[in-house]
Coordinates of C-alpha atoms (C1' of nucleotides) in Angstrom, one line a residue:
Chain S
M995 CA 67.4 0.9 120.8
T996 CA 63.9 1.7 120.9
V997 CA 63.4 5.2 121.9
K998 CA 60.4 5.2 124.6
L999 CA 58.4 8.8 123.2
D1000 CA 55.7 10.3 126.0
Q1001 CA 53.2 13.0 124.4
L1002 CA 55.9 15.6 125.5
D1003 CA 58.4 14.4 122.8
R1004 CA 55.6 13.6 120.4
K1005 CA 54.5 17.8 121.0
I1006 CA 58.0 18.5 120.1
L1007 CA 58.0 16.0 117.1
R1008 CA 55.2 17.9 115.7
E1009 CA 56.1 21.3 116.1
L1010 CA 59.7 20.0 114.5
Q1011 CA 58.0 19.0 111.5
R1012 CA 55.5 21.6 110.9
D1013 CA 59.3 24.1 111.6
A1014 CA 62.2 23.3 112.2
S1015 CA 63.6 26.6 111.5
Q1016 CA 61.9 27.8 114.9
S1017 CA 64.2 28.1 118.1
L1018 CA 64.1 26.6 121.3
D1019 CA 62.3 29.0 123.0
E1020 CA 59.1 29.0 120.1
I1021 CA 59.3 25.3 120.1
A1022 CA 59.6 25.8 124.6
R1023 CA 56.4 27.8 125.1
T1024 CA 53.7 26.0 122.0
V1025 CA 54.7 22.4 123.7
G1026 CA 54.4 23.4 127.1
S1027 CA 58.0 23.1 128.7
S1028 CA 61.6 25.4 129.1
K1029 CA 64.2 24.7 126.7
T1030 CA 66.9 22.7 128.5
P1031 CA 64.3 19.7 128.8
V1032 CA 63.3 20.3 124.6
W1033 CA 67.2 20.8 124.1
N1034 CA 67.4 17.1 125.4
R1035 CA 64.8 15.3 124.2
I1036 CA 65.2 16.5 121.2
R1037 CA 69.2 16.0 121.2
K1038 CA 68.5 11.5 122.5
M1039 CA 65.4 11.7 120.0
R1040 CA 68.2 12.5 117.7
E1041 CA 70.6 9.6 118.7
G1042 CA 67.8 7.2 118.9
G1043 CA 67.2 7.7 115.2
V1044 CA 63.5 9.1 115.3
I1045 CA 64.6 12.3 114.0
K1046 CA 67.0 11.3 111.0
R1047 CA 67.4 14.4 109.9
Q1048 CA 66.4 18.1 109.2
T1049 CA 66.1 19.2 105.6
V1050 CA 64.4 21.7 103.2
L1051 CA 61.5 21.1 101.4
L1052 CA 61.9 22.4 97.4
E1053 CA 59.6 23.4 94.8
A1054 CA 60.3 21.3 92.3
E1055 CA 58.3 23.5 89.4
A1056 CA 61.3 26.5 90.3
L1057 CA 63.7 23.5 90.0
G1058 CA 62.6 23.0 86.5
L1059 CA 61.7 19.7 86.9
E1060 CA 57.8 19.3 85.9
A1061 CA 57.1 15.9 85.4
C1062 CA 56.4 13.4 88.4
F1063 CA 55.7 9.3 87.7
F1064 CA 54.4 6.6 89.5
V1065 CA 55.9 3.7 87.9
L1066 CA 54.8 0.1 88.6
I1067 CA 57.4 -2.3 87.6
R1068 CA 56.6 -6.3 87.6
T1069 CA 59.7 -8.5 87.2
S1070 CA 60.5 -12.0 86.4
E1071 CA 63.4 -12.3 88.3
H1072 CA 63.3 -12.7 91.6
D1073 CA 66.6 -13.9 93.1
A1074 CA 69.5 -11.9 95.4
A1075 CA 72.3 -10.8 92.1
W1076 CA 69.2 -9.3 90.5
Q1077 CA 67.9 -7.3 93.5
Q1078 CA 71.2 -6.2 94.3
R1079 CA 71.8 -4.7 90.8
F1080 CA 67.9 -3.4 90.8
L1081 CA 68.9 -1.7 93.8
E1082 CA 72.1 -0.2 92.6
A1083 CA 70.6 1.2 89.7
L1084 CA 67.8 2.7 92.3
R1085 CA 69.9 3.9 93.9
D1086 CA 72.9 5.5 91.9
R1087 CA 69.4 7.6 89.7
P1088 CA 69.0 11.0 91.5
E1089 CA 65.6 10.9 89.6
V1090 CA 64.4 8.4 91.1
Q1091 CA 62.4 9.8 95.2
E1092 CA 61.6 6.9 96.1
A1093 CA 61.4 3.3 96.1
H1094 CA 59.4 0.3 97.6
R1095 CA 59.5 -3.6 97.7
L1096 CA 55.3 -4.1 96.8
A1097 CA 53.3 -7.5 97.9
G1098 CA 51.0 -9.0 95.9
E1099 CA 51.1 -8.7 91.6
I1100 CA 53.6 -5.2 91.7
D1101 CA 56.9 -6.0 92.5
Y1102 CA 58.0 -2.5 93.0
I1103 CA 56.8 1.1 93.2
L1104 CA 59.1 4.0 92.3
K1105 CA 58.5 7.6 92.5
V1106 CA 60.3 9.3 89.5
V1107 CA 60.5 13.2 89.4
V1108 CA 61.9 13.9 86.0
A1109 CA 62.1 18.0 83.8
N1110 CA 59.6 16.7 81.0
A1111 CA 57.9 13.4 79.2
R1112 CA 61.7 13.2 77.2
A1113 CA 63.8 13.2 80.6
Y1114 CA 61.2 10.9 82.1
D1115 CA 62.1 8.1 78.7
A1116 CA 65.9 8.3 79.0
F1117 CA 65.3 7.3 82.4
Y1118 CA 63.4 4.6 81.5
Q1119 CA 65.7 3.9 78.7
A1120 CA 68.6 3.8 81.1
L1121 CA 67.0 1.5 84.0
I1122 CA 65.6 -0.5 80.9
S1123 CA 69.0 -1.3 79.6
E1124 CA 70.7 -2.0 82.8
V1125 CA 68.1 -4.0 84.6
K1126 CA 65.6 -6.7 83.0
V1127 CA 61.6 -5.9 84.6
H1128 CA 59.1 -8.2 83.3
N1129 CA 56.7 -5.1 82.7
V1130 CA 56.4 -1.0 83.6
T1131 CA 53.5 0.8 83.7
A1132 CA 54.3 5.1 84.5
L1133 CA 51.6 6.8 85.9
L1134 CA 51.3 10.6 85.1
S1135 CA 50.9 13.0 88.1
M1136 CA 48.5 15.9 86.6
E1137 CA 48.3 17.9 89.7
E1138 CA 49.4 17.2 93.7
L1139 CA 47.3 17.3 95.7
K1140 CA 48.8 16.6 99.1
S1141 CA 52.4 16.6 100.2
G1142 CA 54.4 17.2 102.7
E1143 CA 52.2 17.2 105.7
G1144 CA 54.3 15.5 107.7
L1145 CA 53.9 12.2 109.8
P1146 CA 50.5 12.3 112.2
L1147 CA 51.0 12.8 115.7
Chain H
M272 CA 57.7 35.9 90.3
T273 CA 60.0 33.0 88.9
V274 CA 63.5 33.4 90.8
K275 CA 66.1 33.0 88.6
L276 CA 69.1 30.2 89.7
D277 CA 72.6 30.3 89.5
Q278 CA 75.2 27.1 89.9
L279 CA 75.5 28.9 93.2
D280 CA 71.5 29.0 94.4
R281 CA 71.7 25.4 93.5
K282 CA 74.8 24.2 95.6
I283 CA 73.0 25.8 98.6
L284 CA 69.9 23.8 98.2
R285 CA 71.8 20.6 97.3
E286 CA 73.3 21.2 101.6
L287 CA 70.8 22.3 102.7
Q288 CA 68.8 19.5 101.5
R289 CA 71.6 17.2 102.4
D290 CA 71.3 18.6 105.9
A291 CA 69.2 22.1 106.8
S292 CA 71.2 22.1 110.3
Q293 CA 74.3 23.3 109.5
S294 CA 75.6 27.1 110.0
L295 CA 75.8 29.3 106.8
D296 CA 79.6 29.2 107.6
E297 CA 79.5 25.8 106.5
I298 CA 77.3 26.0 103.4
A299 CA 79.2 29.2 102.6
R300 CA 83.0 27.2 103.2
T301 CA 81.6 24.3 100.9
V302 CA 80.3 26.1 97.9
G303 CA 83.3 28.3 97.9
S304 CA 81.7 31.3 98.9
S305 CA 81.4 33.5 101.7
K306 CA 78.7 34.0 105.0
T307 CA 76.9 37.2 103.8
P308 CA 75.8 36.3 99.9
V309 CA 75.2 32.5 101.2
W310 CA 72.4 34.3 103.3
N311 CA 70.9 36.7 100.3
R312 CA 70.1 33.9 98.3
I313 CA 68.6 31.2 100.7
R314 CA 66.0 34.7 101.9
K315 CA 65.4 35.2 98.4
M316 CA 64.7 31.6 97.5
R317 CA 62.5 31.6 100.7
E318 CA 60.9 34.7 99.3
G319 CA 60.3 33.2 96.0
G320 CA 58.9 30.1 97.1
V321 CA 61.7 27.4 95.9
I322 CA 62.0 27.2 99.7
K323 CA 59.0 26.1 101.1
R324 CA 59.6 24.8 104.4
Q325 CA 61.7 23.4 106.6
T326 CA 61.2 20.4 108.0
V327 CA 63.1 16.8 109.9
L328 CA 62.5 14.0 108.9
L329 CA 60.9 10.8 111.4
E330 CA 61.9 7.9 111.4
A331 CA 57.4 5.8 110.8
E332 CA 58.0 2.2 112.7
A333 CA 59.6 4.9 116.0
L334 CA 56.1 6.6 116.1
G335 CA 54.0 2.7 115.2
L336 CA 53.9 3.6 111.9
E337 CA 54.3 0.2 110.0
A338 CA 52.6 0.2 106.9
C339 CA 52.7 2.0 104.0
F340 CA 49.9 1.7 101.1
F341 CA 50.5 2.6 97.9
V342 CA 46.6 3.0 97.0
L343 CA 45.1 2.7 93.3
I344 CA 42.1 4.7 92.5
R345 CA 39.6 5.0 89.5
T346 CA 36.4 6.6 89.8
S347 CA 33.7 6.8 87.7
E348 CA 32.4 10.8 89.0
H349 CA 34.1 13.5 87.7
D350 CA 32.1 16.6 88.0
A351 CA 33.4 19.2 90.3
A352 CA 31.2 18.1 93.5
W353 CA 32.6 15.3 93.7
Q354 CA 36.2 16.3 93.7
Q355 CA 36.4 18.7 95.6
R356 CA 34.4 16.7 97.9
F357 CA 37.3 13.8 97.2
L358 CA 39.9 16.4 97.9
E359 CA 38.6 17.6 101.6
A360 CA 38.4 14.0 102.7
L361 CA 42.4 13.5 101.5
R362 CA 43.2 16.8 103.2
D363 CA 41.6 15.8 106.4
R364 CA 42.9 12.7 107.0
P365 CA 46.4 12.7 108.2
E366 CA 47.5 9.2 107.2
V367 CA 47.5 10.9 103.6
Q368 CA 50.9 11.5 103.7
E369 CA 50.5 11.9 98.9
A370 CA 47.8 12.5 96.5
H371 CA 48.1 13.1 93.0
R372 CA 46.1 13.2 90.7
L373 CA 46.4 11.2 87.3
A374 CA 46.6 10.8 83.8
G375 CA 44.9 7.5 81.8
E376 CA 43.9 5.1 83.6
I377 CA 43.6 5.3 87.2
D378 CA 42.5 8.6 88.7
Y379 CA 44.5 9.0 91.9
I380 CA 47.5 7.6 93.5
L381 CA 47.6 8.4 97.6
K382 CA 50.1 7.6 100.2
V383 CA 49.5 6.5 103.4
V384 CA 51.5 5.2 106.1
V385 CA 49.3 3.4 109.3
A386 CA 50.4 1.8 112.0
N387 CA 48.7 -1.8 110.6
A388 CA 46.6 -3.0 108.0
R389 CA 43.9 -2.8 110.9
A390 CA 44.2 0.9 110.7
Y391 CA 44.0 0.9 106.8
D392 CA 41.7 -0.8 106.4
A393 CA 39.6 1.4 108.7
F394 CA 41.3 4.8 106.6
Y395 CA 39.7 2.6 103.9
Q396 CA 35.9 1.5 105.1
A397 CA 35.9 5.4 106.3
L398 CA 37.3 7.0 102.8
I399 CA 34.9 5.3 100.0
S400 CA 31.9 6.2 103.4
E401 CA 32.0 10.1 102.7
V402 CA 32.8 9.8 98.6
K403 CA 31.7 7.7 96.1
V404 CA 35.2 5.8 94.0
H405 CA 34.1 3.1 91.5
N406 CA 37.5 0.8 92.5
V407 CA 40.2 1.2 94.8
T408 CA 43.6 -0.9 94.8
A409 CA 46.6 -0.9 97.5
L410 CA 49.3 -1.8 97.7
L411 CA 51.7 -2.9 100.4
S412 CA 54.7 -1.8 101.3
M413 CA 57.3 -4.4 102.0
E414 CA 60.3 -2.2 102.2
E415 CA 61.4 0.9 101.7
L416 CA 64.7 1.3 99.6
K417 CA 65.1 4.1 98.6
S418 CA 63.8 7.6 99.8
G419 CA 64.4 11.1 101.8
E420 CA 67.8 11.9 99.6
G421 CA 65.7 14.9 98.0
L422 CA 65.6 16.7 94.6
P423 CA 68.3 16.7 91.8
L424 CA 70.5 19.0 91.7
Chain J
dT1165 C1' 64.1 15.5 135.1
dC1166 C1' 63.6 20.0 135.4
dT1167 C1' 64.9 25.1 136.4
dG1168 C1' 68.0 29.3 135.6
dA1169 C1' 72.5 30.9 134.0
dA1170 C1' 76.0 31.5 132.0
dA1171 C1' 79.1 31.0 128.3
dC1172 C1' 79.1 29.8 123.6
dA1173 C1' 78.3 30.1 118.7
dA1174 C1' 75.4 31.8 114.8
dC1175 C1' 72.6 35.1 112.5
dC1176 C1' 71.4 38.9 110.4
dT1177 C1' 72.0 43.8 110.0
dA1178 C1' 74.8 48.1 108.7
dT1179 C1' 78.3 49.9 106.5
dA1180 C1' 82.6 50.0 103.0
dT1181 C1' 84.5 48.0 99.4
Chain B
dA198 C1' 76.9 41.8 94.4
dT199 C1' 80.7 40.7 98.0
dA200 C1' 83.4 41.4 102.8
dT201 C1' 84.0 42.8 106.8
dA202 C1' 82.5 43.7 112.2
dG203 C1' 79.2 44.3 115.9
dG204 C1' 74.8 44.2 118.4
dT205 C1' 71.4 40.8 118.8
dT206 C1' 69.3 35.8 119.5
dG207 C1' 70.0 31.3 119.5
dT208 C1' 72.6 27.4 121.0
dT209 C1' 74.7 24.1 124.6
dT210 C1' 76.8 23.0 128.9
dC211 C1' 76.0 22.8 133.5
dA212 C1' 75.5 24.3 138.1
dG213 C1' 71.3 22.9 141.4
dA214 C1' 67.2 22.2 143.6

DNA sequence: TCTGAAACAACCTATAT
DNA sequence: ATATAGGTTGTTTCAGA
């Protein structure tokens, strides 16, 4: 089920990551190939799940989302039922941009994007009323220094 | 310079975030409008910077990037020159997917994606040799529970 | 696998409402 | 501000090498 990627595939992915609105002709030219092979490779990488989806990056501030928090969560509950409920709570909340289960002292990290501090508090209250957590630390982002450059190829 | 967004704009953005490969016709149909207005609105949102760019989301594992770390950094240096050098170090490193300056005890958080733990150590050693930092804590992700859903509209 | 070309679909502009 | 329509560009398929 693993697609093998050669240098040409990686060049194509690099271009797509940089600007997915380019035409096949443009991509073919910059990677030094022609339309059909580029198209076939893109199709295969889509089908093989290497390319998950095509999307747009939006300016959060323009949408009135001016606060970004990283939330560190410790829990005492580690049973399957609790995990399931926690997972569902995260999936249900669109403010949660990203969630990871961690190794070590801290059990989870979330990236949460909301309108303001009050909206974060509403999120926090809702979350802890749904699932029991031992300790929560919120780190407030003052400035995004880097983002959206895509994976290194 | 701020583009005002109405409900139709937001519906269009929701569709674009979900799947930017859709045709104008499809989008127009699902948001309950027709091609020309949808196209004009997209153009305005592009020009106004609401839509930053169009890209593809890739499967990191398929590219051999199997380790994801969140790195918490404390520093004692807070002068402008240090900040500048730190910023440049981050921008130069493609492993750094995201970087934020924080309020509070912890000064910075990074999201770093690399092939494995050894590659992370190489990154870490390179970083601390370039800029002086007081304290670094790395949180290793065991599992990505949520990502790439896009901003809430 | 790639090339080239033909068929098809979508984009973008202009014009009109 | 939205609809209709046509020229232009881009995508997809299919021969053949």
